[in-house]
XYZ file of C-alpha atoms in Angstrom:
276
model
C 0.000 0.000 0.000
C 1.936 3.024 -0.764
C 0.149 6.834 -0.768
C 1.406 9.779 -1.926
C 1.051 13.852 -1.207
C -0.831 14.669 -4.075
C -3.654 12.256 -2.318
C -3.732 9.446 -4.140
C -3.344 5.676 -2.478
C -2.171 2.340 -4.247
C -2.745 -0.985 -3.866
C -0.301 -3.335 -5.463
C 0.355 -7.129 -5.387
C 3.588 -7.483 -3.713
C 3.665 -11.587 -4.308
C 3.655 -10.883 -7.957
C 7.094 -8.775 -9.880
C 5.803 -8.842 -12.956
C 2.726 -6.462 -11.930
C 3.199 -2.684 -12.741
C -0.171 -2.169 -12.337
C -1.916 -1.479 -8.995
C -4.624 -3.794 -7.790
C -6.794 -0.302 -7.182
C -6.224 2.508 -6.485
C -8.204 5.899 -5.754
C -7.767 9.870 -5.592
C -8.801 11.478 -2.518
C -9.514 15.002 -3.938
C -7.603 18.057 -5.080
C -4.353 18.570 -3.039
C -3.022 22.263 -2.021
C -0.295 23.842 -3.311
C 1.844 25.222 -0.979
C 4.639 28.117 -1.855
C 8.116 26.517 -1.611
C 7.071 23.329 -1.313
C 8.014 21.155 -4.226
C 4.942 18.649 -3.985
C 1.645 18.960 -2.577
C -0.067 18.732 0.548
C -1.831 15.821 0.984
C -0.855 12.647 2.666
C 1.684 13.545 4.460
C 1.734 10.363 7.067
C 2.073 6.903 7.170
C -1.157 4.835 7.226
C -2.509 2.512 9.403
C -4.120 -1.252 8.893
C -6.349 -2.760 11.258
C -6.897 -6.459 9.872
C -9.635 -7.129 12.120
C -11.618 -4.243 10.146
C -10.190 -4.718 6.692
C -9.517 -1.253 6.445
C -6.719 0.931 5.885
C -6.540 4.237 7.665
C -5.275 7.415 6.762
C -5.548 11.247 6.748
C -5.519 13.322 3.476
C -6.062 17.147 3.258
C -7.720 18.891 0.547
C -7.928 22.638 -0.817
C -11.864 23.018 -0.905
C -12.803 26.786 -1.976
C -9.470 28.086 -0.923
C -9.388 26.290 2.573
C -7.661 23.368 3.804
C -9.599 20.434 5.167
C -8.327 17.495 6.388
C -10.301 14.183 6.544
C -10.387 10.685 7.652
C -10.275 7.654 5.630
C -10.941 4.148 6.033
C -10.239 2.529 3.124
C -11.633 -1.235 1.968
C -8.160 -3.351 1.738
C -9.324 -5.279 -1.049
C -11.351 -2.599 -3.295
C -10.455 1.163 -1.658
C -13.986 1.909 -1.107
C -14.303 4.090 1.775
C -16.173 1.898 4.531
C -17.683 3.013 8.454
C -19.663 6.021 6.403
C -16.481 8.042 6.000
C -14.632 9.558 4.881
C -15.015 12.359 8.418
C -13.947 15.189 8.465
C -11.301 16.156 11.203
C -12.369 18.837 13.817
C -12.951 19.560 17.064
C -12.081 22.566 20.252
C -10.897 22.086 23.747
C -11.743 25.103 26.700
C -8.430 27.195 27.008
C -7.472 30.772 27.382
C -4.346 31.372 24.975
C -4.132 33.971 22.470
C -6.027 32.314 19.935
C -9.443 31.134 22.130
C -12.728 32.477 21.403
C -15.044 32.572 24.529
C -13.048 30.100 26.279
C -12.132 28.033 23.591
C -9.168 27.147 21.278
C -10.935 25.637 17.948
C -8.720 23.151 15.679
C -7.742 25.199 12.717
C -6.541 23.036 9.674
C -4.516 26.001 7.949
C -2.164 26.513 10.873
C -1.333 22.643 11.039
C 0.191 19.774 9.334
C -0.908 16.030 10.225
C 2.933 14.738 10.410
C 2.871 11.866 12.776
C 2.080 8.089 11.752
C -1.331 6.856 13.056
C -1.416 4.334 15.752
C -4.171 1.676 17.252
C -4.965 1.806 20.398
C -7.826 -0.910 21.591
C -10.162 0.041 18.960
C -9.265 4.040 18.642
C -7.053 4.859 15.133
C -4.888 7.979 16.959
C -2.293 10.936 15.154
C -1.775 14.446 16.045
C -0.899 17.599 14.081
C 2.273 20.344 14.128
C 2.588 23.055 12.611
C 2.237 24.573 8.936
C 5.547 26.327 8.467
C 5.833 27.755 12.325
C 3.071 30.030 11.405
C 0.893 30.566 14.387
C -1.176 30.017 15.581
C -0.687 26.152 16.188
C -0.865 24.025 18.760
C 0.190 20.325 19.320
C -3.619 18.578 18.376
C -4.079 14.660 19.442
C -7.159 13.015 17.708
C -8.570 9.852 18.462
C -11.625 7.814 16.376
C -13.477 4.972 16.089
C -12.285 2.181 13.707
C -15.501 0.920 13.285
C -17.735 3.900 13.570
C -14.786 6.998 12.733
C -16.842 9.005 15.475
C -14.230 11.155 17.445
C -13.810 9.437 20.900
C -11.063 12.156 21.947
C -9.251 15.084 21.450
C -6.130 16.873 22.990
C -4.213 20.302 22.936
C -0.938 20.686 24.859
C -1.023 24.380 24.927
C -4.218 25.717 24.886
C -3.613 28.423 27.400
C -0.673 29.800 25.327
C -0.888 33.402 25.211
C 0.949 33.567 21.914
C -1.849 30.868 20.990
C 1.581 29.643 19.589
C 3.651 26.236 20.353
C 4.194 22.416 20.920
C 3.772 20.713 17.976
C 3.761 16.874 17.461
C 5.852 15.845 14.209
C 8.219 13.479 15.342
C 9.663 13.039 12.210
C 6.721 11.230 11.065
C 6.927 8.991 13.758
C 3.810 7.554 14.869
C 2.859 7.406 18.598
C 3.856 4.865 21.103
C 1.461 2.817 22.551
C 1.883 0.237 25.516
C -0.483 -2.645 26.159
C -2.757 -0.203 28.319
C -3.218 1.346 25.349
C -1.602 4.503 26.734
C -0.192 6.879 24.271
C 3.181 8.554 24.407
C 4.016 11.705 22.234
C 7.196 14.134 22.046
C 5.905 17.992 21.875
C 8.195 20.344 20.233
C 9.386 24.408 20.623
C 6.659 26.160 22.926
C 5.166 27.536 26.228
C 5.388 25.634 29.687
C 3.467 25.936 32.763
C 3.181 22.240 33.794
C -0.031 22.945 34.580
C -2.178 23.065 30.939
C 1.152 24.236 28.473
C 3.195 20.971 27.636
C 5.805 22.922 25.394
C 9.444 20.253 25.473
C 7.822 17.356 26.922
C 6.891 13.798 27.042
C 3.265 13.305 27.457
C 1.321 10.465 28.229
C -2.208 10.125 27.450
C -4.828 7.682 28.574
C -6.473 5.796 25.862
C -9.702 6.361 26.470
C -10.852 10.344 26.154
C -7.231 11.108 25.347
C -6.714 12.655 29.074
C -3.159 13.471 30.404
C -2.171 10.985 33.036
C 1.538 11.784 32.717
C 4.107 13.949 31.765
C 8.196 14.763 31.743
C 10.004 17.726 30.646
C 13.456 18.331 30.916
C 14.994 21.407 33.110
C 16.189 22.743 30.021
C 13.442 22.962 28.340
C 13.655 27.058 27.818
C 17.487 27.037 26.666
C 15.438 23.797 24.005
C 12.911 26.978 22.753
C 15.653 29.319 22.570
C 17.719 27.785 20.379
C 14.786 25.734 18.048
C 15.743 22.256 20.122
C 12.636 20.202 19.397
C 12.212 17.396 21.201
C 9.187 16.295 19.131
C 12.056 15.910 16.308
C 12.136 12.245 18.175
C 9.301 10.049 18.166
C 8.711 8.253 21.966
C 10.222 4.526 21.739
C 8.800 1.495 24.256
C 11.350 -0.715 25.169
C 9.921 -4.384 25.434
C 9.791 -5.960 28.405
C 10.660 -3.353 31.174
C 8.260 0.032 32.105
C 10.899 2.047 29.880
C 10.564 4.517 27.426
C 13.030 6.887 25.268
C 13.348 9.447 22.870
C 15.408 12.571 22.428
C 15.766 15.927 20.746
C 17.768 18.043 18.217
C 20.120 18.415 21.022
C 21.313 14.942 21.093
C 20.189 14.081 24.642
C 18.451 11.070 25.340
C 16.156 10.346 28.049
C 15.175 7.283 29.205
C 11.493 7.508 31.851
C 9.516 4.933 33.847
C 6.233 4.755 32.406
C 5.219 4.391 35.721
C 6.168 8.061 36.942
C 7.446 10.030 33.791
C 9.058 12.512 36.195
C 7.413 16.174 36.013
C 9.829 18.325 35.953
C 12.705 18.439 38.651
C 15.755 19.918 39.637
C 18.824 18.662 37.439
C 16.315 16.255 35.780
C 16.823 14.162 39.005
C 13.771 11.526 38.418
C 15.630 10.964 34.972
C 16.129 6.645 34.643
């Protein structure tokens, strides 16, 4: 299965050489055209397949009237029809009081953000987040979570809604796609942005439950301004699960790794003392 930024997805039988042709394949609408880009923007992150449903899973945005939407697709494995009534498309808001909130709420904006991370399972929830479009803000690090059998949104996550910039913490990862344990916890990497360990994740591991998408956990390093001073992401690392132990690791563009207990991430301490 192979998909491609100007939206289309391919199907091809990988037991037979000889076939240049694709089993199927199908175009998921018209793909925007970004300045300085050299291809388009539209499926920009590595699929998921569920077996169980038959379906493939994926994200594609498309320029509709001059806006970007982004949708979700579960596509038949065997014919590419779009099954579960979808494709749906991907929105949502969370209360918060940054610089972008409206009445008490910071509402998911699809032309400030770029769906970069891989898409996970976790129990019966397809998962991915968004970063941002270029740095230009407002953004936000955005978690989404649907059903694979209905696609209706069962949770949604910002790490920085109270940012007064209504700037920071994206979740790119390099494309990496979220780690999940068998709780069915999630763990992301947030990149460049504002801190307050109470509502602003900004530098930090997170941990989120797998049902609602609720923080249970968190970790960010002590030096996580001198990170946002100097453009240090340490989403530029997806989160890693180490088999057999209550460990996880990742690092950042400053070549630090850190290795946490799922158990008690850490917070944030004093010379990153709670540091494994």
């Amino acid at each position: 299965y192979v998909v491609t930024s100007h939206n289309d997805v391919y199907a091809f039988d990988a037991d037979n050489l000889d076939a240049s042709a694709p089993i199927w394949s199908v175009h998921l609408g018209q793909y925007e055209t970004i300045s300085g880009w050299t291809t388009g923007l539209g499926i920009l992150s590595t699929p998921l397949i569920v077996r169980s449903s038959g379906a493939i899973y994926l994200t594609a945005a498309t320029s509709e009237n001059g806006s970007r939407v982004y949708r979700l697709h579960a596509l038949d494995l065997l014919t590419g029809a779009e099954k579960f009534g979808g494709p749906v498309v991907i929105s949502g808001s969370v209360p918060g009081t940054g610089g972008d909130s409206q009445n008490g709420i910071v509402s998911f904006d699809p032309s400030h953000h770029i769906q970069r991370t891989g898409l996970a399972l976790s129990r019966n929830d397809v998962v991915f987040a968004f970063a941002a479009d270029r740095d230009q803000p407002p953004y936000h690090g955005w978690v989404f979570s649907y059903d694979i059998g209905t696609l209706q949104q069962s949770g949604i996550f910002n790490d920085t809604p109270n940012s007064l910039s209504g700037v920071g913490a994206g979740i790119w990862q390099s494309g990496g796609a979220p780690a999940v344990d068998s709780n069915g916890a999630l763990y992301f990497e947030t990149g460049n942005g504002s801190f307050d360990g109470t509502a602003n994740f900004g530098e930090s591991f997170l941990k989120l439950a797998s049902s609602g998408l609720n923080l249970s956990d968190w970790f960010t390093p002590n030096a996580w301004n001198a990170l946002n001073q100097v453009d240090y992401d340490l989403s530029s690392t997806g989160p890693g699960l180490v088999p057999g132990t209550n460990l996880v690791f990742g690092g950042s563009k400053s070549g630090t790794i850190y290795v946490l207990s799922t158990t008690n991430l850490g917070g944030l301490s004093d010379g990153d003392a709670k540091v494994v």
